[in-house]
Short mmCIF file of C-alpha atoms and ligand atoms in Angstrom, two decimals:
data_model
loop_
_atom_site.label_atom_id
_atom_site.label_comp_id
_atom_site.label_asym_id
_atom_site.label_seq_id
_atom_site.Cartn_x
_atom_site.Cartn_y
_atom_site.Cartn_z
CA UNK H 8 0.00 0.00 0.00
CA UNK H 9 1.18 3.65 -0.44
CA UNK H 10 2.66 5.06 2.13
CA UNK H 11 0.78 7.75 2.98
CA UNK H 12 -2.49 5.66 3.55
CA UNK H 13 -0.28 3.84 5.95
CA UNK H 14 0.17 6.72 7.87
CA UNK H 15 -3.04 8.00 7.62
CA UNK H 16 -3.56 4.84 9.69
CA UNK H 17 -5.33 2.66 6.88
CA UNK H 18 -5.16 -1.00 7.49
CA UNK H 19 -8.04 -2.19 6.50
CA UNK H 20 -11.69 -2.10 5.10
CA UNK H 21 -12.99 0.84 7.26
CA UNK H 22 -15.91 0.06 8.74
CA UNK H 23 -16.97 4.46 8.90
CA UNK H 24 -15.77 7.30 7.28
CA UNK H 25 -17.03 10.28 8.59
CA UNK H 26 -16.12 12.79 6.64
CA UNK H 27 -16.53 16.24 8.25
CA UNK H 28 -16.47 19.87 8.02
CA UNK H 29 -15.26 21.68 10.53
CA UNK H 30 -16.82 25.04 11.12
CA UNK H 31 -20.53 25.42 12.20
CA UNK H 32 -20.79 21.57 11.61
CA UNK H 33 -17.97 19.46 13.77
CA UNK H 34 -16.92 22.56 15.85
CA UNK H 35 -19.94 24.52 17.54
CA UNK H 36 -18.62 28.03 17.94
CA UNK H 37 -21.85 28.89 19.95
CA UNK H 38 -21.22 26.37 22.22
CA UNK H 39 -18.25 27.97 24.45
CA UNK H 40 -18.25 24.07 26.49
CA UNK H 41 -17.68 21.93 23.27
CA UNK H 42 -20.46 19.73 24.67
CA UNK H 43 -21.53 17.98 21.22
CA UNK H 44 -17.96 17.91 20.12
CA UNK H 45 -16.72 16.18 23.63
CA UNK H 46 -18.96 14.09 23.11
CA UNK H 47 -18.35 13.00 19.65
CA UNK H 48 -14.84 12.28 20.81
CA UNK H 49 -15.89 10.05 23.40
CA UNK H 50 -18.10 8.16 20.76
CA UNK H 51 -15.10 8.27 18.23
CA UNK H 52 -12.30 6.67 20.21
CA UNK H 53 -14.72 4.08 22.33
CA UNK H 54 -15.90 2.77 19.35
CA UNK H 55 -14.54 3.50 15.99
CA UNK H 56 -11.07 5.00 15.78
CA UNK H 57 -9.31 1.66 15.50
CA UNK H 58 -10.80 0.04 12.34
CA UNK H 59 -12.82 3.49 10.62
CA UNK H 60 -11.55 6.76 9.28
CA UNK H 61 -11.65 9.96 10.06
CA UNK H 62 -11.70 12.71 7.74
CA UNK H 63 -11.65 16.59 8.03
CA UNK H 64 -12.59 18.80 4.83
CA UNK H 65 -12.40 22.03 5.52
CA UNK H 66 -12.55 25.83 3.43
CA UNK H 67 -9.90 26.58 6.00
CA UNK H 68 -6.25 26.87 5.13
CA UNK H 69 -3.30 25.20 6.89
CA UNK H 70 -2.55 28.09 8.41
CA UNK H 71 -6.35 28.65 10.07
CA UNK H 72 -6.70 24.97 10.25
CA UNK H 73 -3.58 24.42 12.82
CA UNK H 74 -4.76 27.81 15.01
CA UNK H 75 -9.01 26.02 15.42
CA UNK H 76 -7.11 22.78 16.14
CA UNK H 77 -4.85 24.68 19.38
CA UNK H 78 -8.39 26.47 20.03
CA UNK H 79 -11.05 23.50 20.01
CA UNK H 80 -10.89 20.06 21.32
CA UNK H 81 -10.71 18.74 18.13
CA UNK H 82 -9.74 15.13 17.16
CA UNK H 83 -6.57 14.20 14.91
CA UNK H 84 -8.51 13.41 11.71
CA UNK H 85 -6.63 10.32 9.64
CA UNK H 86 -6.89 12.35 6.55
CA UNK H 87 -7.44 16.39 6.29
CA UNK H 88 -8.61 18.00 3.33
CA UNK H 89 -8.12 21.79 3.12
CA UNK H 90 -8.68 25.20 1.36
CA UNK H 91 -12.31 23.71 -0.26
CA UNK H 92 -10.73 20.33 -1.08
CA UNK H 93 -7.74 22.03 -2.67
CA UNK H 94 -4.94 20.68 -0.87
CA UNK H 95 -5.04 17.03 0.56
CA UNK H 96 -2.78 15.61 3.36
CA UNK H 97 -2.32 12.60 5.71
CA UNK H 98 -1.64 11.95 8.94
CA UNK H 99 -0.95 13.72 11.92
CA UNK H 100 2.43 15.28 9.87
CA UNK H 101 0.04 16.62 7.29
CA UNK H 102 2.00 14.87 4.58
CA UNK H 103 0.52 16.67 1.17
CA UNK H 104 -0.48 14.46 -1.63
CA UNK H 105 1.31 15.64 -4.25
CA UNK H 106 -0.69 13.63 -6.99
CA UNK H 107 -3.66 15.67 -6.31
CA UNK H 108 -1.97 18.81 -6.60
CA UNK H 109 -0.23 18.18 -9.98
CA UNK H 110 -3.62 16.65 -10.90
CA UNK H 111 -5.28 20.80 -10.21
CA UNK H 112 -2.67 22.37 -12.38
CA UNK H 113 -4.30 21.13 -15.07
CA UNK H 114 -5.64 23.89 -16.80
CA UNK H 115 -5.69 25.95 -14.21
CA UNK H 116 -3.90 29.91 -14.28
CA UNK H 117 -4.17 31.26 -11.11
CA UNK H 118 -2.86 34.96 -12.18
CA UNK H 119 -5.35 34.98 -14.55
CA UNK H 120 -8.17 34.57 -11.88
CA UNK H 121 -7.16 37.29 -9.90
CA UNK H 122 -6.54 39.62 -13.06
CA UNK H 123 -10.16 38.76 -13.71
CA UNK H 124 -11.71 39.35 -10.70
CA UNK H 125 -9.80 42.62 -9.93
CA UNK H 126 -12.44 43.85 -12.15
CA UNK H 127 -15.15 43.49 -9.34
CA UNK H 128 -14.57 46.09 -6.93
CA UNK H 129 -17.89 44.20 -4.81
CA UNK H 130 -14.73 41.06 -4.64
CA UNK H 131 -13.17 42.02 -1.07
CA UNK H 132 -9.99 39.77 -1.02
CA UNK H 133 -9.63 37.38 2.06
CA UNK H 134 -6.72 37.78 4.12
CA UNK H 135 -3.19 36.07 2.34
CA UNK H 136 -3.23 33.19 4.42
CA UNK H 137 -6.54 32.29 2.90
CA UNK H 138 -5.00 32.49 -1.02
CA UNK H 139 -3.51 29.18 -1.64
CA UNK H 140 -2.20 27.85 -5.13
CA UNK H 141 -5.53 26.57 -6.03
CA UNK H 142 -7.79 28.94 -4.07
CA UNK H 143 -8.91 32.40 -4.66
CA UNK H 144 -11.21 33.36 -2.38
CA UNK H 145 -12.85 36.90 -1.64
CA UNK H 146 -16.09 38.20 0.66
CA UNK H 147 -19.02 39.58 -1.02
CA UNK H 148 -22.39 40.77 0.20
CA UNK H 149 -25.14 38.09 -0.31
CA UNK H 150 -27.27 40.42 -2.55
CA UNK H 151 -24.78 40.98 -5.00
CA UNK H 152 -23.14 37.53 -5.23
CA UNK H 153 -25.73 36.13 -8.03
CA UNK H 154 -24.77 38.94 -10.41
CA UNK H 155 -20.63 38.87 -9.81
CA UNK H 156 -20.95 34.74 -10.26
CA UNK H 157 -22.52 35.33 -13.21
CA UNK H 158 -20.16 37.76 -14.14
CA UNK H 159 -16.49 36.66 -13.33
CA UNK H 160 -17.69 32.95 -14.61
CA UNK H 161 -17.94 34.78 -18.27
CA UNK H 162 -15.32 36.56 -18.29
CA UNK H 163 -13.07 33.44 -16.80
CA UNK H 164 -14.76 31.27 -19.78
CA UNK H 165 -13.90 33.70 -21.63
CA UNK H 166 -10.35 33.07 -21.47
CA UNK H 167 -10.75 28.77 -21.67
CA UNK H 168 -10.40 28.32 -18.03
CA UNK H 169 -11.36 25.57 -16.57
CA UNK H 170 -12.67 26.49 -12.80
CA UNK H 171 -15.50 26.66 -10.32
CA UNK H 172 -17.07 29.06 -8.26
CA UNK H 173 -18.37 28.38 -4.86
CA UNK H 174 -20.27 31.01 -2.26
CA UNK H 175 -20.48 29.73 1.41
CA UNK H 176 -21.66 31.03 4.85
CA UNK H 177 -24.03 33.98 2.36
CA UNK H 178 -20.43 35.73 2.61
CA UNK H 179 -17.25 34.01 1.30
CA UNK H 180 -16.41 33.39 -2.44
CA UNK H 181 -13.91 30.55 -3.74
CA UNK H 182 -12.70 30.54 -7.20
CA UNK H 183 -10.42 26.97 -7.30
CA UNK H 184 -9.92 24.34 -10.22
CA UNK H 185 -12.58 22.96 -12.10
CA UNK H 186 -11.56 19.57 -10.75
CA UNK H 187 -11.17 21.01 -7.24
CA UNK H 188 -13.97 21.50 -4.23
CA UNK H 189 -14.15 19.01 -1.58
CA UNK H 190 -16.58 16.29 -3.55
CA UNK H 191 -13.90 15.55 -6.18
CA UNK H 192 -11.09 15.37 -3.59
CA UNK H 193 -13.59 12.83 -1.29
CA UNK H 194 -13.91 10.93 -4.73
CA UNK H 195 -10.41 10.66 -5.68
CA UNK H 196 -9.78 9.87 -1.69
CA UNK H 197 -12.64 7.18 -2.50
CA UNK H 198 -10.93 6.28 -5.45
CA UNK H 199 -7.25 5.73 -4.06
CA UNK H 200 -8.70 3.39 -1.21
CA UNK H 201 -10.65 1.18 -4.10
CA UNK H 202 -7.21 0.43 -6.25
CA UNK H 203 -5.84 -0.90 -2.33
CA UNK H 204 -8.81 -2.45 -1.86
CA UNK H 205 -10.09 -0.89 0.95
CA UNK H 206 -13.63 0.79 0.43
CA UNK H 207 -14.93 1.76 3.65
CA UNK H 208 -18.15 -0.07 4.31
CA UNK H 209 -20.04 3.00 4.69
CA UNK H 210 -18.93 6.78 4.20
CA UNK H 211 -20.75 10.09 5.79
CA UNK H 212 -20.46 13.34 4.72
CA UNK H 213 -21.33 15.75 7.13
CA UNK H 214 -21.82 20.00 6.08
CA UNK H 215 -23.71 23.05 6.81
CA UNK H 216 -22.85 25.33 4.42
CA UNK H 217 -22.45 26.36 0.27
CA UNK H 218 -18.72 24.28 -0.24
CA UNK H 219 -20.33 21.02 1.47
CA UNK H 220 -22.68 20.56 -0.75
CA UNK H 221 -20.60 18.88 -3.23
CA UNK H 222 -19.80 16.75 -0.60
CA UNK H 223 -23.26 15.08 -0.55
CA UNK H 224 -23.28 14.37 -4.83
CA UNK H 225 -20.57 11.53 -4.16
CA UNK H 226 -22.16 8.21 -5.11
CA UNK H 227 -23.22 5.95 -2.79
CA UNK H 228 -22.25 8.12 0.67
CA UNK H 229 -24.54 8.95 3.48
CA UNK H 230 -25.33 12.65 4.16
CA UNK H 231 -25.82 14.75 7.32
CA UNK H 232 -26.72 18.50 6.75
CA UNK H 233 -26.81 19.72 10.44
CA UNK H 234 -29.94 21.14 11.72
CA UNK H 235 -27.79 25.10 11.67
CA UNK H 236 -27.31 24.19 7.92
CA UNK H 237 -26.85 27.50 5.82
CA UNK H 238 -29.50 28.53 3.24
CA UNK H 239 -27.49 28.36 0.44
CA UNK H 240 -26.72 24.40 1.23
CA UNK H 241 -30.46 23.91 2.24
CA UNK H 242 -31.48 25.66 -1.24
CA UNK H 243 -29.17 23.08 -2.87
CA UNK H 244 -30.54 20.14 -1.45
CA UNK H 245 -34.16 21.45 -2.48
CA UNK H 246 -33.19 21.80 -6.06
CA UNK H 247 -31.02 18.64 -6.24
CA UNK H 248 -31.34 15.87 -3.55
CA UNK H 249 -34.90 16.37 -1.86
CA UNK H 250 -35.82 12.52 -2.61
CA UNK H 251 -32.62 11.52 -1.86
CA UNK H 252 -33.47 9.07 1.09
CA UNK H 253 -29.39 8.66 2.41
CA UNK H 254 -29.34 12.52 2.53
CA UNK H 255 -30.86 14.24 6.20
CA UNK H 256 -31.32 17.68 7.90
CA UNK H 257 -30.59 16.44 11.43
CA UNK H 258 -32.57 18.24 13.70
CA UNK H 259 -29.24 18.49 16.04
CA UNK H 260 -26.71 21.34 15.77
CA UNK H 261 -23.17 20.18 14.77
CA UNK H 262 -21.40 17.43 16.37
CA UNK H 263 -24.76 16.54 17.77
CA UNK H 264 -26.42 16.16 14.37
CA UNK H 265 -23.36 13.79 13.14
CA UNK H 266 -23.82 11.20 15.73
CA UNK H 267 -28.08 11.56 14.98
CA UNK H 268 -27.48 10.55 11.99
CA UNK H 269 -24.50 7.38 12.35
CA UNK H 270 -28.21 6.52 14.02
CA UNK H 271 -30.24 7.21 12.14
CA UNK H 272 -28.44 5.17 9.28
CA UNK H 273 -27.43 2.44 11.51
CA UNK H 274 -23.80 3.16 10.98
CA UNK H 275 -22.80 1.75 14.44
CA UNK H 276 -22.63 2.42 17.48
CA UNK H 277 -24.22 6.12 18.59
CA UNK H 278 -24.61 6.62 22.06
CA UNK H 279 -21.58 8.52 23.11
CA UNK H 280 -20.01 7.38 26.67
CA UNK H 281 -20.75 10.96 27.55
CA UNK H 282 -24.22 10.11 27.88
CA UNK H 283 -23.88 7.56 29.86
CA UNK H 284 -24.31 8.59 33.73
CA UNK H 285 -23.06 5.43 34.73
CA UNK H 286 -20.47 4.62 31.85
CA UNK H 287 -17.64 3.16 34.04
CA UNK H 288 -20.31 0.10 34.64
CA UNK H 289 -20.64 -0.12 31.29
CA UNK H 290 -19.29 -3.31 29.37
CA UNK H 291 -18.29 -3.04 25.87
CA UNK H 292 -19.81 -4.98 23.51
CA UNK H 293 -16.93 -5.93 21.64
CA UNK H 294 -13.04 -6.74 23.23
CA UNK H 295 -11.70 -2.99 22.25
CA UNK H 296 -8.91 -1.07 24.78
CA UNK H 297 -10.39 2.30 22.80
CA UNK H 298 -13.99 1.71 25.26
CA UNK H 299 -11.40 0.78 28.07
CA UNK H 300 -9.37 3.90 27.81
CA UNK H 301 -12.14 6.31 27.42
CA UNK H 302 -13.78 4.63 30.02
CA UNK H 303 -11.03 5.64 32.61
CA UNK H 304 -10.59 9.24 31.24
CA UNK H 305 -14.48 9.72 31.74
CA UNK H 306 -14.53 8.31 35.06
CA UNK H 307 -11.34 10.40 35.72
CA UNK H 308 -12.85 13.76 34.85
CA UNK H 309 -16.28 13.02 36.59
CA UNK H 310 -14.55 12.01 40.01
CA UNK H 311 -12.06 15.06 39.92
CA UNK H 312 -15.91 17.05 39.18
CA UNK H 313 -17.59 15.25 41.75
CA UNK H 314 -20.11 13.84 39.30
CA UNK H 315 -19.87 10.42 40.04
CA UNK H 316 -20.55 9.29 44.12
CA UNK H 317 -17.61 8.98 46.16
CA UNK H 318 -17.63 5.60 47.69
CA UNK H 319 -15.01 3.31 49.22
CA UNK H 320 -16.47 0.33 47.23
CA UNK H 321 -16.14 2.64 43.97
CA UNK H 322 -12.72 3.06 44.62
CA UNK H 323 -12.01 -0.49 45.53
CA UNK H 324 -13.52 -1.72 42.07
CA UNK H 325 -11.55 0.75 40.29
CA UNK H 326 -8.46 -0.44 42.08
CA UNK H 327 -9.17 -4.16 41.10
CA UNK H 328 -8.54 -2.81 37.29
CA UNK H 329 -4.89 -2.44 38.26
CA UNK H 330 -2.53 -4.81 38.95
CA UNK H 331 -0.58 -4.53 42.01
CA UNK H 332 2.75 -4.60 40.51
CA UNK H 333 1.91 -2.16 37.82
CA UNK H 334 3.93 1.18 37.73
CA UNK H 335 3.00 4.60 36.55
CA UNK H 336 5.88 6.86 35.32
CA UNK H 337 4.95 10.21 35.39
CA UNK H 338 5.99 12.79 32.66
CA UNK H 339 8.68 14.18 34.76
CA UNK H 340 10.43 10.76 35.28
CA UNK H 341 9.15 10.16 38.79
CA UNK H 342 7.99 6.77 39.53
CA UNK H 343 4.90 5.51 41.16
CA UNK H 344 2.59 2.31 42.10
CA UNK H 345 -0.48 2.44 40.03
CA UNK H 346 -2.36 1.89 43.20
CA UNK H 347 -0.43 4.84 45.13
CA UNK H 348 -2.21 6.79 42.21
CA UNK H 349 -5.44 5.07 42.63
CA UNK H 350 -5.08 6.34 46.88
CA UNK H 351 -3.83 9.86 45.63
CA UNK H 352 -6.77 10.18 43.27
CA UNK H 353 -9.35 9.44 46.24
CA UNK H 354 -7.99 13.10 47.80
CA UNK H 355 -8.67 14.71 44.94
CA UNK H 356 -12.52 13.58 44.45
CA UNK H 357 -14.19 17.11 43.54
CA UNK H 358 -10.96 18.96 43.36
CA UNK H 359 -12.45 21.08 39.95
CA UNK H 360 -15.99 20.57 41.15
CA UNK H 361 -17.65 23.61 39.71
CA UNK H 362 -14.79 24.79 37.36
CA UNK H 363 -13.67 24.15 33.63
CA UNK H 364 -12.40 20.69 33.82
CA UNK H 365 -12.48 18.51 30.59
CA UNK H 366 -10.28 15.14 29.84
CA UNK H 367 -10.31 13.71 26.44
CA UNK H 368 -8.37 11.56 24.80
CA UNK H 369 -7.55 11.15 21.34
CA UNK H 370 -5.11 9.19 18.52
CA UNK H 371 -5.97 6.03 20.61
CA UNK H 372 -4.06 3.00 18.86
CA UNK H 373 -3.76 -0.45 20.49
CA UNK H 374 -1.77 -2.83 19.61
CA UNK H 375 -2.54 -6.65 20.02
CA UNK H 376 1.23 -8.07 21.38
CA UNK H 377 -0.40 -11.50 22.33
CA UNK H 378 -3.70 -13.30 23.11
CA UNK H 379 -4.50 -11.27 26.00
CA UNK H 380 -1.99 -8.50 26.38
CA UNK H 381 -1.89 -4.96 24.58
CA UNK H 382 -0.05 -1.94 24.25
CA UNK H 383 -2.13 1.28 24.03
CA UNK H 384 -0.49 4.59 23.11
CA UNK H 385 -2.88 7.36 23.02
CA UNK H 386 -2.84 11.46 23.58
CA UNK H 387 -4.39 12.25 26.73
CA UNK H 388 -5.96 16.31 26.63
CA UNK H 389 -6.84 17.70 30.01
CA UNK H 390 -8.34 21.36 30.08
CA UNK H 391 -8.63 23.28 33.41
CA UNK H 392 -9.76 26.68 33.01
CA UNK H 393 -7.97 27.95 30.28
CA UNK H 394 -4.92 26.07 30.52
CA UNK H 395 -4.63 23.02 27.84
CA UNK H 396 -1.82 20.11 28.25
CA UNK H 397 -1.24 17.35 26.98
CA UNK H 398 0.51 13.70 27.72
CA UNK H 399 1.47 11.13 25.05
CA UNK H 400 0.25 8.17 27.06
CA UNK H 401 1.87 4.28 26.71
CA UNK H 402 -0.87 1.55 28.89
CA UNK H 403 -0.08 -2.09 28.71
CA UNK H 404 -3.37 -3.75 29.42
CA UNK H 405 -4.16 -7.26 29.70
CA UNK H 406 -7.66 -9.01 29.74
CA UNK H 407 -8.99 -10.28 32.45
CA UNK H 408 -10.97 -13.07 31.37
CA UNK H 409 -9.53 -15.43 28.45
CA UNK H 410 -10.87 -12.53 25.69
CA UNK H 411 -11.11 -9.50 27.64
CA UNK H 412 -15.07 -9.58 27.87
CA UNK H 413 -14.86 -9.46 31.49
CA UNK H 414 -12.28 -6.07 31.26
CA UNK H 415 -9.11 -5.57 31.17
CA UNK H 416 -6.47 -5.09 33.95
CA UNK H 417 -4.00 -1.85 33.50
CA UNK H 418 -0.24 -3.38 34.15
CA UNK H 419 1.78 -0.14 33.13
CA UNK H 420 1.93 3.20 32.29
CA UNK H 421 3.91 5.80 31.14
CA UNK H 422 3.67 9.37 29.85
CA UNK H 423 5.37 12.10 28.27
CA UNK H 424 4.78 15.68 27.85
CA UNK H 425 3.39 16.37 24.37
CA UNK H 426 6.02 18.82 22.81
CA UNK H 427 4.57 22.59 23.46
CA UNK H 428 1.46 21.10 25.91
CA UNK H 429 3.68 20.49 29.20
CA UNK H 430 2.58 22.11 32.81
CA UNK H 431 4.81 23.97 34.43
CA UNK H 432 3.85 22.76 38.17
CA UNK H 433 2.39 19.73 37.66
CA UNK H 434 2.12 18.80 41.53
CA UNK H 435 -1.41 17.53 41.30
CA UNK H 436 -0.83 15.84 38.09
CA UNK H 437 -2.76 12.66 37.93
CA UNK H 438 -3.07 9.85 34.75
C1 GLC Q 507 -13.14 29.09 5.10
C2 GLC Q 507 -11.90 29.65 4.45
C3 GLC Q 507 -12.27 30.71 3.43
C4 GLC Q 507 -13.33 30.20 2.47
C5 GLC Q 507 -14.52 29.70 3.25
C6 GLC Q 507 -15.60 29.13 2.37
O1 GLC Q 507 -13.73 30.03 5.94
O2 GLC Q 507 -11.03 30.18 5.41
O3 GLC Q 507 -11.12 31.08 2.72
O4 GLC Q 507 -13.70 31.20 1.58
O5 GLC Q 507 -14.09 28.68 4.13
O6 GLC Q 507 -15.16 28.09 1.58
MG1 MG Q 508 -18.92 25.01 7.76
#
């Protein structure tokens, strides 16, 4: 296989691709808590990061992209697609597929674009990062958008180029590649996994706004419009998809309105572990370390909020999780029992009761090293307040029946400082 599916993490036959937009549909900006998106992490790494995909298309640039990801809890998507499906890269290195991007020069004469549309005073140019090599994009006022289209696309014919035009959000205005926009880069993703063999089993697209709507015109894929959908993408479905019976206008906002609709089309599973009151009772229903891992993390946050009872026997269960020999190595070297952190974590029930406290984890990737033994490495995100760090987190686990559907048991851990995400005092640093 090529080696940039490997590192986007591809395997096998996904079982999901979510494919996702970013702003207004996976990231909420009204909602200051990330609630939905929280918990579409949960419901991501319990149950479908190791064997599904992940995918971010975005109008954003690299440059925007990287500043919402330090801003919002977001996930590491396997594969991002940026700039309106302009520029396509894998992995968590953002390795650019070059293929794609000699594949847009085709035909395409980007100084002639903007010599065109300097004609327009109503064209406000976006800010530089937002001009890539096969992006031009501008604001315009939604009243006179209709007659500049019409306009610029003449005079751009004019000349035998071959481009598209796309207006999103009623304000923003992308001239790119007529092969560009993020349908034809989720086909030729689509495409690519076919000649390796590995179709996902099902594919979602998931937009609110005028350069998703492409998105939901690729063959045989599942759509999500979430319920804040713009106009424009609303007016398109209307005139193009209305009896389109894989296509839906989730009555959720955002990340909410993605996991209505894995069930509503009985992609998997779709309750996320957030919702769960009582999730650290909960048994998986299939031997994965992702459910055990997010498990912990949500029991983890919830103690340290005082949203789960504090009871001896509680504690006593969780401490029957981990072995007695296991060792913790904290990111500043210092070595500890995993059951002296079990005791410490009992003082510290309610400790950010009432304040910004969030744990999430993300990247989880297990690793099967024998019948009943695996090594998890995994990024571990805590938020309090403001502050944001982050731990690159090692967990050998073992199971505790012969195949793990009676739990696992946590023999080691270890964990490093993510480079840039460290705490300074990290005295009451815990997992
Ligand atoms: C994002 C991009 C912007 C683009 C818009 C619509 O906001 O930053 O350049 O015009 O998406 O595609
Ligand atoms: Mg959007």
């Amino acid at each position: 296989m090529c080696p940039s599916l490997i590192m986007a993490g591809v395997n096998s036959c996904p079982r999901l691709m979510v494919v996702s937009d970013l702003d207004l549909t996976m990231v909420d900006h009204y909602d200051s808590e990330n609630h939905s998106l929280l918990r579409f992490n949960a419901l991501w790494e319990a149950n479908y990061r190791h064997n599904s995909l992940l995918v971010f298309s975005t109008g954003r640039s690299p440059t925007i992209y990287k500043q919402l990801r330090k801003e919002k809890p977001l996930l590491s998507p396997d594969i991002t697609v940026m700039s309106v499906g302009t520029e396509i890269a894998y992995g968590e290195s953002l390795v650019p597929d070059n293929d794609w991007v000699e594949f847009l020069n085709q035909n395409w004469d980007r100084n002639m674009v903007t010599e065109e549309a300097r004609k327009f005073p109503e064209l406000i140019p976006q800010s530089e990062t937002e001009q890539r090599p096969h992006k031009v994009s501008f604001y315009i006022e939604k009243d006179k958008a209709d007659e500049v289209i019409k306009a610029l696309s003449e005079s751009l014919e004019k000349h035998g180029l071959d481009f598209k035009i796309i207006y999103s959000g009623g304000i923003a205005l992308d001239v790119l590649p007529q092969g560009a926009g993020k349908g034809q880069a989720l086909a030729y993703l689509l495409k690519r996994l076919k000649t390796e063999g590995k179709v996902p089993d099902n594919t979602l697209v998931c937009g609110d706004s005028g350069n998703d709507a492409e998105l939901f015109s690729v063959p045989e894929v599942y759509g999500v419009m979430v319920s804040n959908a713009q106009e424009e993408l609303l007016q398109w479905y209307a005139d193009n998809a209305k009896n389109n019976p894989n296509i839906i206008h989730a009555t959720e906002r955002c990340a909410a309105g993605i996991i209505q609709a894995i069930g509503h089309f009985s992609l998997g599973p779709n309750t996320s572990p957030r919702d769960v009151p009582h999730f650290s009772e909960c048994k998986p229903d299939n031997v994965n370390p992702g459910h055990e891992i997010v498990k912990f993390y949500l029991f983890y946050e919830r103690w340290r909020c005082a949203e789960v009872e504090d009871t001896d026997p509680c504690m006593e269960n969780l401490k029957v999780d981990y072995h007695p020999a296991g060792v913790f190595v904290h990111p500043s070297g210092v070595e500890r029992s995993l059951h002296d952190c079990i005791n410490a974590m009992r003082s510290c029930y309610g400790d950010k009761q009432g304040r910004k406290f969030r744990v999430w984890v993300d990247r989880v990737s297990p690793v099967q090293m024998s019948s009943d033994t695996w090594i998890v490495k995994f990024d571990k995100w805590e938020l309090s307040g403001d502050e944001r760090h982050c731990c690159i987190t090692t967990v050998v686990l073992s199971s505790k029946g012969g195949d793990a559907s009676d739990g696992f048991t946590w023999r080691h851990m270890h964990q490093t400082w993510l480079e840039g995400w460290g705490v300074k005092d990290h005295s009451n640093w815990l997992f």
